[in-house]
Short mmCIF file of C-alpha atoms and ligand atoms in Angstrom, two decimals:
data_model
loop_
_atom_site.label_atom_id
_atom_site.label_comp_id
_atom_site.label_asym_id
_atom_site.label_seq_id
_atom_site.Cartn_x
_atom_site.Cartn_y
_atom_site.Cartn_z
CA UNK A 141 85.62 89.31 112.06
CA UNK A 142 84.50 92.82 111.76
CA UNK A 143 86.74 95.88 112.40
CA UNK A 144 85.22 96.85 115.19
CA UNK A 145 85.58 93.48 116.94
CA UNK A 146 89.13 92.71 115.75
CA UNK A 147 90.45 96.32 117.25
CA UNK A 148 89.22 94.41 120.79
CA UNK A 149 90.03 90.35 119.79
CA UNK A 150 92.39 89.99 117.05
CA UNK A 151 95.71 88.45 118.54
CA UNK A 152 94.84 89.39 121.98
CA UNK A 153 94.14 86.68 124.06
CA UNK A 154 94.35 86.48 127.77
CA UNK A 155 97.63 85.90 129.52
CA UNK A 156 98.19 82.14 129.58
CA UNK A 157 100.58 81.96 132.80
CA UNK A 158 97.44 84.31 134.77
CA UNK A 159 94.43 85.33 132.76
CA UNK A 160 94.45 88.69 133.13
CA UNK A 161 92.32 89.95 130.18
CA UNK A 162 94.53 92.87 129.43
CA UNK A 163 98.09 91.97 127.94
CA UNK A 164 100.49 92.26 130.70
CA UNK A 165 103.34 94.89 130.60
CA UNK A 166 106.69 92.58 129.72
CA UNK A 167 109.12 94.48 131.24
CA UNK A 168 111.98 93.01 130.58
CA UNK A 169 115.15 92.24 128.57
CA UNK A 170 116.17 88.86 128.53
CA UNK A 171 113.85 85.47 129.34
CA UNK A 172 115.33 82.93 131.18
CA UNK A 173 116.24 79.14 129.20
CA UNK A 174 116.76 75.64 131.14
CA UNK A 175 119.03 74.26 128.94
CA UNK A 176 121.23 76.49 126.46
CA UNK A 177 118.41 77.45 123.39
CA UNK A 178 115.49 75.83 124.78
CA UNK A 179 113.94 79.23 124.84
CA UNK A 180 109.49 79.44 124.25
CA UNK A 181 110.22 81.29 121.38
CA UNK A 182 111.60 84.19 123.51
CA UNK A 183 115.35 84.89 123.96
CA UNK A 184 116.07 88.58 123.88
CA UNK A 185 113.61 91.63 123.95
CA UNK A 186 114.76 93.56 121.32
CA UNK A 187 114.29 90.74 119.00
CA UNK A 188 110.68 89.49 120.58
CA UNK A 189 108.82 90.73 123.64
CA UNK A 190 105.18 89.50 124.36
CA UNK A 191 103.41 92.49 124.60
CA UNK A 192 104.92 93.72 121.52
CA UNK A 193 104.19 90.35 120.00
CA UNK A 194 100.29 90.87 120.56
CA UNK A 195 100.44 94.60 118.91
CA UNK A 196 101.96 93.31 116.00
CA UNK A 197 99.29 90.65 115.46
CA UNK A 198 96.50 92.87 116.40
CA UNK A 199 97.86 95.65 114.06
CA UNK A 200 98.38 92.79 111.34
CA UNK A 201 94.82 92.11 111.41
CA UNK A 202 93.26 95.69 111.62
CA UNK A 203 95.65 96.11 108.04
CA UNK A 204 94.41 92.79 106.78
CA UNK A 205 98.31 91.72 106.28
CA UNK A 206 100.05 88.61 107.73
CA UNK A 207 102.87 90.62 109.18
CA UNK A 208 103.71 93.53 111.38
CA UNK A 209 106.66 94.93 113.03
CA UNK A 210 106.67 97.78 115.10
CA UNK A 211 108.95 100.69 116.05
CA UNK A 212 110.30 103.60 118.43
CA UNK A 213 108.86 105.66 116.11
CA UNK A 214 106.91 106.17 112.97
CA UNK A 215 110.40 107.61 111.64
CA UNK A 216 111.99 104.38 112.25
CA UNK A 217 109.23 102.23 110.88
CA UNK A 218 109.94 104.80 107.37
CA UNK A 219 113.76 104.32 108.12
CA UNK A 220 113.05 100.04 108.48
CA UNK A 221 111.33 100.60 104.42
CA UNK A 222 114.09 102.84 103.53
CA UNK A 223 116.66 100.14 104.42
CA UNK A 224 115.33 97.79 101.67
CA UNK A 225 116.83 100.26 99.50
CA UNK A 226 120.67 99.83 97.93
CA UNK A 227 122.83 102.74 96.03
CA UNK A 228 121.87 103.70 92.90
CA UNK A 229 118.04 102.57 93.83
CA UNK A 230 115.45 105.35 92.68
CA UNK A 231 112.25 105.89 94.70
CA UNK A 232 109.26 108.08 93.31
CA UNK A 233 107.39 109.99 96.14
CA UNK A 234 104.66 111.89 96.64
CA UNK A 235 105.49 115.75 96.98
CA UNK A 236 103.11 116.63 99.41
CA UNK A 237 104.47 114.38 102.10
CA UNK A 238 105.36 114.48 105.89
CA UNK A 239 107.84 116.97 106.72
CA UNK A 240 109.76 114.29 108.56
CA UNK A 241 109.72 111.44 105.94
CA UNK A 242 110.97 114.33 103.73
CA UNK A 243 113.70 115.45 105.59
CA UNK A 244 114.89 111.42 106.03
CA UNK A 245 114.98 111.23 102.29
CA UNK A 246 116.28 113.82 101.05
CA UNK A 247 118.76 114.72 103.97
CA UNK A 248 119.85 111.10 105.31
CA UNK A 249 119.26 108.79 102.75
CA UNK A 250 120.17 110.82 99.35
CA UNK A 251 123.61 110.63 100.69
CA UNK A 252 123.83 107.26 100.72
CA UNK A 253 123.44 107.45 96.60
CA UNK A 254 119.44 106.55 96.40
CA UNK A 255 117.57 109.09 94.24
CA UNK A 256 114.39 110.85 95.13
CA UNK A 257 111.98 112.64 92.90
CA UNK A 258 109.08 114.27 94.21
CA UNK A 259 105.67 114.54 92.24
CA UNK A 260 101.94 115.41 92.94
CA UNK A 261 100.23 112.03 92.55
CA UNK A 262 96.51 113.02 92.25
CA UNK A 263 97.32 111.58 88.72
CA UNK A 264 98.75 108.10 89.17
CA UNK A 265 100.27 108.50 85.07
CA UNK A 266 102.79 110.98 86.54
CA UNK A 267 104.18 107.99 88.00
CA UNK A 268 104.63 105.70 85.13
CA UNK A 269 106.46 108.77 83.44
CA UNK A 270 108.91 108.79 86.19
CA UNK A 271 109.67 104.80 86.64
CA UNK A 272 113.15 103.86 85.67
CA UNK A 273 114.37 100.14 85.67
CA UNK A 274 116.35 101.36 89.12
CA UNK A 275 112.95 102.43 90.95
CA UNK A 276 112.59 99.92 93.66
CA UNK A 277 110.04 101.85 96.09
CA UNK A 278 106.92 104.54 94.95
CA UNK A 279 106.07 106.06 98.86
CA UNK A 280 102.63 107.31 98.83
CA UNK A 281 100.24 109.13 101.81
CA UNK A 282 97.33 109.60 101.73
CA UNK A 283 95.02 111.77 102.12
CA UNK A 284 98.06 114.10 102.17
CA UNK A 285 99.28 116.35 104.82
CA UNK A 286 98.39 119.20 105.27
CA UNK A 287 95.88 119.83 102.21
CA UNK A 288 94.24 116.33 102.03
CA UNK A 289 94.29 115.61 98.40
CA UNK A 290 93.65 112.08 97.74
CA UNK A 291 95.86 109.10 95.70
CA UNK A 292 94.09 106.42 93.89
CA UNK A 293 95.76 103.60 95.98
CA UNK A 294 94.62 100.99 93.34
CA UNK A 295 95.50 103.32 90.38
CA UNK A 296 98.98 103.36 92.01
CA UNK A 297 99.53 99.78 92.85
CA UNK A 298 98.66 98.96 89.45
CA UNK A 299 101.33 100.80 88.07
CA UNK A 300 103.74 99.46 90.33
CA UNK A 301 103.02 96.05 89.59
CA UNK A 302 103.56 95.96 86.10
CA UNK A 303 107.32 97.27 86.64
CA UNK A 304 107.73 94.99 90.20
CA UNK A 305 108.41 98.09 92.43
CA UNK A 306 107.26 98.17 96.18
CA UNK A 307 104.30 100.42 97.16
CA UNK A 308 104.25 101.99 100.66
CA UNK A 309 101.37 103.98 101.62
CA UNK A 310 101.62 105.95 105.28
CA UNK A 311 98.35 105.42 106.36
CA UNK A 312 98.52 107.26 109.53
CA UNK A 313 96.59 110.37 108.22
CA UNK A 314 93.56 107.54 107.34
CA UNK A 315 94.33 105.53 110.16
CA UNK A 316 93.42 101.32 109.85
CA UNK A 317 89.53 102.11 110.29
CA UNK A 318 89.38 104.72 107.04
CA UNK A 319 91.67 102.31 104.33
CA UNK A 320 93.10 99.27 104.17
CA UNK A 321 95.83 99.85 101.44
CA UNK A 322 97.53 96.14 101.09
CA UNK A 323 93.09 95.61 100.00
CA UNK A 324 93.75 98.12 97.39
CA UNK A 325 97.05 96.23 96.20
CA UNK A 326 99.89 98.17 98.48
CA UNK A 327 102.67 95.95 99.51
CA UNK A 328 103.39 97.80 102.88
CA UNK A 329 101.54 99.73 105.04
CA UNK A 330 103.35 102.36 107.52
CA UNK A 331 101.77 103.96 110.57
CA UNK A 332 103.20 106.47 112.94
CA UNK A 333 101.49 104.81 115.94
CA UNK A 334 101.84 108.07 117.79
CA UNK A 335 98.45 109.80 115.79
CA UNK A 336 95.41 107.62 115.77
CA UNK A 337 96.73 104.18 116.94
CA UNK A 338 97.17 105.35 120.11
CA UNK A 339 95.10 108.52 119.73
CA UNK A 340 95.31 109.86 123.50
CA UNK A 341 98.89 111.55 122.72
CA UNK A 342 100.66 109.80 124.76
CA UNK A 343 103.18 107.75 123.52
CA UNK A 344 105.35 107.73 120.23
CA UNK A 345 105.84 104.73 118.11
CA UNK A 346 105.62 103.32 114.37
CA UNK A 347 104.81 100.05 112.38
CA UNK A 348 105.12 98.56 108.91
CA UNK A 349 102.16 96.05 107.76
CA UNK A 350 102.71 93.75 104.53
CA UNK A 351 101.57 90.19 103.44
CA UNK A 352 104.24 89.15 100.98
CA UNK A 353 106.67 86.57 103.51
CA UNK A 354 109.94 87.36 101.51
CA UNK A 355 109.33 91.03 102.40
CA UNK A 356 107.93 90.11 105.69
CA UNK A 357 111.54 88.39 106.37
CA UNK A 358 113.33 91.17 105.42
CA UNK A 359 111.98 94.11 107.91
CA UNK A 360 111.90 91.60 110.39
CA UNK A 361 115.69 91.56 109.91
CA UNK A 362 116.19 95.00 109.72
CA UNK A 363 114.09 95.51 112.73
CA UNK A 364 116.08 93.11 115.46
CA UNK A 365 119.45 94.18 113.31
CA UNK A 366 118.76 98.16 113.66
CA UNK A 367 116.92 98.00 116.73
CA UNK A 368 114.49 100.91 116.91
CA UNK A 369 112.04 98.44 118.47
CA UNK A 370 109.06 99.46 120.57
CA UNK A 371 109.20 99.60 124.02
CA UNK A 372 106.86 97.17 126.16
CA UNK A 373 105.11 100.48 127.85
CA UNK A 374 104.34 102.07 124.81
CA UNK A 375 102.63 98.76 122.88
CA UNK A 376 100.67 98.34 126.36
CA UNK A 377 99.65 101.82 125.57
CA UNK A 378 99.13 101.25 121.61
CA UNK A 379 97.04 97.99 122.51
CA UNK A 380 94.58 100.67 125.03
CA UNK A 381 94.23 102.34 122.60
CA UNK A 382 93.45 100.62 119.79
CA UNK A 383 90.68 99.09 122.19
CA UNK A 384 88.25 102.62 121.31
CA UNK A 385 90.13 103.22 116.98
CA UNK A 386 86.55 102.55 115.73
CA UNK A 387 84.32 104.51 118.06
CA UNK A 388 86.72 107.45 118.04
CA UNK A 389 87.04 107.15 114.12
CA UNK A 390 83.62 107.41 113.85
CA UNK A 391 83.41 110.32 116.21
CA UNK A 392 86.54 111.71 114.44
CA UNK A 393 84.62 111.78 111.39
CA UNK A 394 81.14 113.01 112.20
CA UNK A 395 82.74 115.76 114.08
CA UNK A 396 84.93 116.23 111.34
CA UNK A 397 81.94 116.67 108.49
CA UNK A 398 80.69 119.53 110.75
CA UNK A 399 83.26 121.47 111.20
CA UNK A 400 84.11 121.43 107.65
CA UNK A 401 80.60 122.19 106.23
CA UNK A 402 81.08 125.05 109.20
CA UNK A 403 84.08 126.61 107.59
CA UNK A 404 83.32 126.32 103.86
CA UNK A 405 79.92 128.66 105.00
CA UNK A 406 82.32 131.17 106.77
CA UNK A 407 82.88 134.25 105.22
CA UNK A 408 86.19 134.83 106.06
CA UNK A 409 87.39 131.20 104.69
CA UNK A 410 88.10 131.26 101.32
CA UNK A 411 89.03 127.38 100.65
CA UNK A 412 88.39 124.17 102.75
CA UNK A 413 90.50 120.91 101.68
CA UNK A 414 88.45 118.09 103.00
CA UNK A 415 88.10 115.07 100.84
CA UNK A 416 84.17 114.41 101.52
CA UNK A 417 83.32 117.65 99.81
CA UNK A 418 81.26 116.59 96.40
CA UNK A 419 83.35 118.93 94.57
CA UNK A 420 86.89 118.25 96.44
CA UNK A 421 88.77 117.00 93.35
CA UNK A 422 89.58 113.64 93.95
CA UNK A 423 85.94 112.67 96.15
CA UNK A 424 84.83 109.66 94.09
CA UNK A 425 88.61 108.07 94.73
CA UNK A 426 88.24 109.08 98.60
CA UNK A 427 84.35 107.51 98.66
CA UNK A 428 85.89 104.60 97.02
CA UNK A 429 88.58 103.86 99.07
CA UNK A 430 87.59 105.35 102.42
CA UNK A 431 85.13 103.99 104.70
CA UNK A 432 84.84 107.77 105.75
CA UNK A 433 86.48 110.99 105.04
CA UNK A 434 88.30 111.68 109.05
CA UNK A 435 89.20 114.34 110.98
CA UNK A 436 91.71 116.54 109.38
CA UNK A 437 90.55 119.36 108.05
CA UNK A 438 92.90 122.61 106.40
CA UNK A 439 91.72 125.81 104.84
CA UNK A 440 92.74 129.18 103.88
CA UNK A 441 91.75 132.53 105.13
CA UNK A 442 90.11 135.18 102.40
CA UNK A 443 93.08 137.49 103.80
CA UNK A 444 96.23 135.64 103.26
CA UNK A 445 98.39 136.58 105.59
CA UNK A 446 100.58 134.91 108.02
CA UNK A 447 99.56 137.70 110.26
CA UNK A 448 95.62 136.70 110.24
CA UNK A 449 97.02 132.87 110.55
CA UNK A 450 98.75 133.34 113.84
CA UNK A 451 95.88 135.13 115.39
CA UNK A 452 93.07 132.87 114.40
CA UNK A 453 95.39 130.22 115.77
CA UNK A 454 96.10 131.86 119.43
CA UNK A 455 92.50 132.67 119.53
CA UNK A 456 91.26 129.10 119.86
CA UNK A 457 90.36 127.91 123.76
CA UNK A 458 89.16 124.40 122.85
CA UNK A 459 91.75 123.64 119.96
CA UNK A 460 95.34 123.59 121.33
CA UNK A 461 98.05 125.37 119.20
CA UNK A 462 99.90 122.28 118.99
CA UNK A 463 102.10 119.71 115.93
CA UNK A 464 100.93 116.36 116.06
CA UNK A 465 97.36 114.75 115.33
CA UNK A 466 95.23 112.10 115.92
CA UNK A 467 93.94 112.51 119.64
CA UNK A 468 91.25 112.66 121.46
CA UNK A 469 91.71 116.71 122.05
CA UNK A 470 91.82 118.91 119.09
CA UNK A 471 94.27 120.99 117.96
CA UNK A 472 94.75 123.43 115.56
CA UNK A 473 98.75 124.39 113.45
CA UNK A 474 99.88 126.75 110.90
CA UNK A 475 101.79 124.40 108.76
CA UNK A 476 103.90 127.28 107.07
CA UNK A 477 105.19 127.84 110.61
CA UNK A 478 104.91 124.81 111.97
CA UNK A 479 105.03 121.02 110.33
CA UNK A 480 106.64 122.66 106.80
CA UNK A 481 108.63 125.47 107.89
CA UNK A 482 111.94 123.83 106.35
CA UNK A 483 110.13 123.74 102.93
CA UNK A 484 110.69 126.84 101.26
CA UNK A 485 108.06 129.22 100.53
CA UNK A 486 107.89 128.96 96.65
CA UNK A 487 107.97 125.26 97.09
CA UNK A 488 104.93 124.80 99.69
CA UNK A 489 103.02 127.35 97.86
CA UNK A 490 103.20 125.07 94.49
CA UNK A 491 101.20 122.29 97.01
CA UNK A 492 98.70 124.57 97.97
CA UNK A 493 100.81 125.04 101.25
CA UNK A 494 99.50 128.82 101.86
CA UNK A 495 100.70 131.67 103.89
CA UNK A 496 97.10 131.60 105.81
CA UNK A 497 96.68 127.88 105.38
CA UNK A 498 95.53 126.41 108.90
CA UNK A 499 95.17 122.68 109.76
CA UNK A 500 92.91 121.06 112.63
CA UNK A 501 92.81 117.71 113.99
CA UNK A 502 89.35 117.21 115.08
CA UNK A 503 88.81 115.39 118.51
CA UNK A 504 86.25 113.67 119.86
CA UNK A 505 84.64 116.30 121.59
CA UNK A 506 81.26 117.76 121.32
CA UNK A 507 81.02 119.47 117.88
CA UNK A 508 78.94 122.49 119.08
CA UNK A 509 81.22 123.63 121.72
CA UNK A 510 83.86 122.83 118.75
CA UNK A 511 81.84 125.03 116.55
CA UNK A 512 81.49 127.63 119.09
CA UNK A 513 85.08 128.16 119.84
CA UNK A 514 86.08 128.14 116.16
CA UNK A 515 83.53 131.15 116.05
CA UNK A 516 85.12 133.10 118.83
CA UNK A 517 88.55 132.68 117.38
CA UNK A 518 86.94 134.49 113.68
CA UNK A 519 85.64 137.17 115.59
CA UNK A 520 89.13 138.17 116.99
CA UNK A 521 90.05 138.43 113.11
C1 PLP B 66 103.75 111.92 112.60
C2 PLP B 66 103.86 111.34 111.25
C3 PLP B 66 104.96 110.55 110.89
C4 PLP B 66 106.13 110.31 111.82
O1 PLP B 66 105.79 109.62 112.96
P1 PLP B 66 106.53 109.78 114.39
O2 PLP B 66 105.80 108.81 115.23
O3 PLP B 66 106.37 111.20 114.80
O4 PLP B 66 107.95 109.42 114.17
C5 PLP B 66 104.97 109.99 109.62
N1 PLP B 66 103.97 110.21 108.75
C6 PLP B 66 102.91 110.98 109.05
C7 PLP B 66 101.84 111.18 108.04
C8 PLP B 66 102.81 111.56 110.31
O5 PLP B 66 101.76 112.34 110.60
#
């Protein structure tokens, strides 16, 4: 099956007690049993709930894995990987990574005695240099957030085969349509559900993808033991979704090649970080791993100033001022205000994290009236 038709058939069936074509909401927390444990594979809805049971294969299959599990959150899908780890465990991550997976390692889990080092990845050797016989987990995004360099995912998992450590690649920025990291030799895959997955902004969850069954058994334990399951509303609303990932991809994408040949013309943009740029450094990587290059865009004004920043941003009618990505709508943030205000200013200035540096998410609507607006907001510069 294609992508296209697996986002609408993979795992989904229609409801064997009424065959209603849409998965039913399964709102509820226990299932009844005629004789004690003669349960249909269904005793308790933290630990298995239909609806969530059909995301999980349908997500399975858009990642080409054999397993899913999903989560509250795409912060407790990261937490589920992070449990894998013991103390004394090292983990190598990339240092241009989402604020919150950031803040989880370094602020929750480095307590708990497992080391962190942070390194720009665009060359997979700065890796190797940093594996230790304790490194048990390399955690890679990408493209990155918010200035879109690209990670050789193959590079990468070759490197972390030969010293048998687990790669995890977010893939939320790429989203299942874009990359397929377990292809390119990842053993997980994590999503915040909350961006593309369910791409209408309205509902918040997370899931880990992998093939490997020993691994497989293990989140599933930590997901029923921890609990930061998914609730049945939210799946319903993931599954919707999911229904439109490839036409809004697409959409995503062609809107998303506009705007950015729009900006790097401008004369008041200086630099545009978008990885289908010829010249963007690591293009052939992104052409080779991507089946397009998406809709997140960043750049950086001429005048560098936070000052120019906020009113570009608060000039926008079309783009909402807004964190989050991934929707339908577009929206426009100021990461050095916004998603990376904890990191401090000589540290998001070595990743290219600028005073003027301005990230969109580009929606699905018409790219002219996108194009206009963006105009309109320069002009107030
Ligand atoms: C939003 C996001 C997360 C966290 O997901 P939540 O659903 O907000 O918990 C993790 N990684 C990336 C790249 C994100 O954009």
């Amino acid at each position: 099956m294609k992508f296209a038709t697996k986002t609408l058939h993979a795992g989904v069936e229609p409801d064997p007690s009424t065959g209603a074509i849409m998965t039913p909401i399964y709102q509820t927390s226990t299932y009844v049993q005629s004789s004690p444990g003669s349960h249909k594979g269904y005793e308790y809805a933290r630990t298995q709930n239909p609806t969530r049971t059909v995301l999980q294969n349908n997500l399975a299959a858009l990642e080409n894995g054999t397993a899913c599990f999903c989560f509250s959150s795409g912060m407790a899908a990261t937490d589920a990987v992070a449990h894998l780890l013991k103390p004394g465990d090292e983990v190598i991550a990339t240092n241009d990574l989402y604020g919150g997976t950031y803040r989880l390692f370094t602020r929750v889990y480095a307590d708990y005695g497992i080391k962190f080092q942070f390194t720009g990845m665009e060359d997979p050797m700065a890796i190797g240099r940093l594996i230790t016989p304790k490194t048990k987990l390399v955690w890679i995004e990408t493209p990155t957030n918010p200035t879109l360099k690209i990670i050789d995912i193959r590079k990468v998992a070759e490197i972390t085969a030969q010293h048998a450590v687990y790669l995890a690649v977010d893939n939320t920025f790429a989203s299942p349509y874009l990359q397929n990291p377990l292809d390119l030799g990842a053993d997980m895959v994590v999503h915040s559900g909350t961006k593309y997955i369910g791409g209408h902004s309205d509902l918040v969850m997370g899931a880990i993808i992998c093939k490997d069954p020993a691994l497989a058994e293990r989140l599933a334990f930590y997901q029923n033991s921890c609990g930061a399951v998914s609730g049945p509303q939210d799946c319903f609303l993931a599954l919707r979704g999911i229904k439109t990932l490839a036409l809004r991809m697409q959409r995503h994408s062609e809107n998303g090649r506009k705007i950015a040949q729009f900006l790097r013309t401008h004369p008041l943009v200086a630099h545009v970080n978008w990885p289908g740029f010829h010249d963007h450094i690591n293009h052939h990587v992104a052409a080779s791993q991507m089946r397009d290059f998406g809709g997140m865009i960043s750049f950086v004004l001429k005048e560098d100033t936070l000052e120019k920043a906020f009113t570009l941003c608060s000039s926008t009618q079309l783009f909402s001022l807004a964190e989050s990505l991934g929707g339908v709508e577009s929206l426009i943030g100021h990461p050095a205000s916004m998603t990376h205000a904890s990191i401090p200013r000589d540290e998001r200035l070595k990743t290219g994290v600028q005073d003027s540096l301005i990230r969109l998410s580009i929606g699905i609507e018409d790219a002219e009236d996108l194009l206009e607006d963006l105009d309109n907001a320069f002009n107030q510069l």
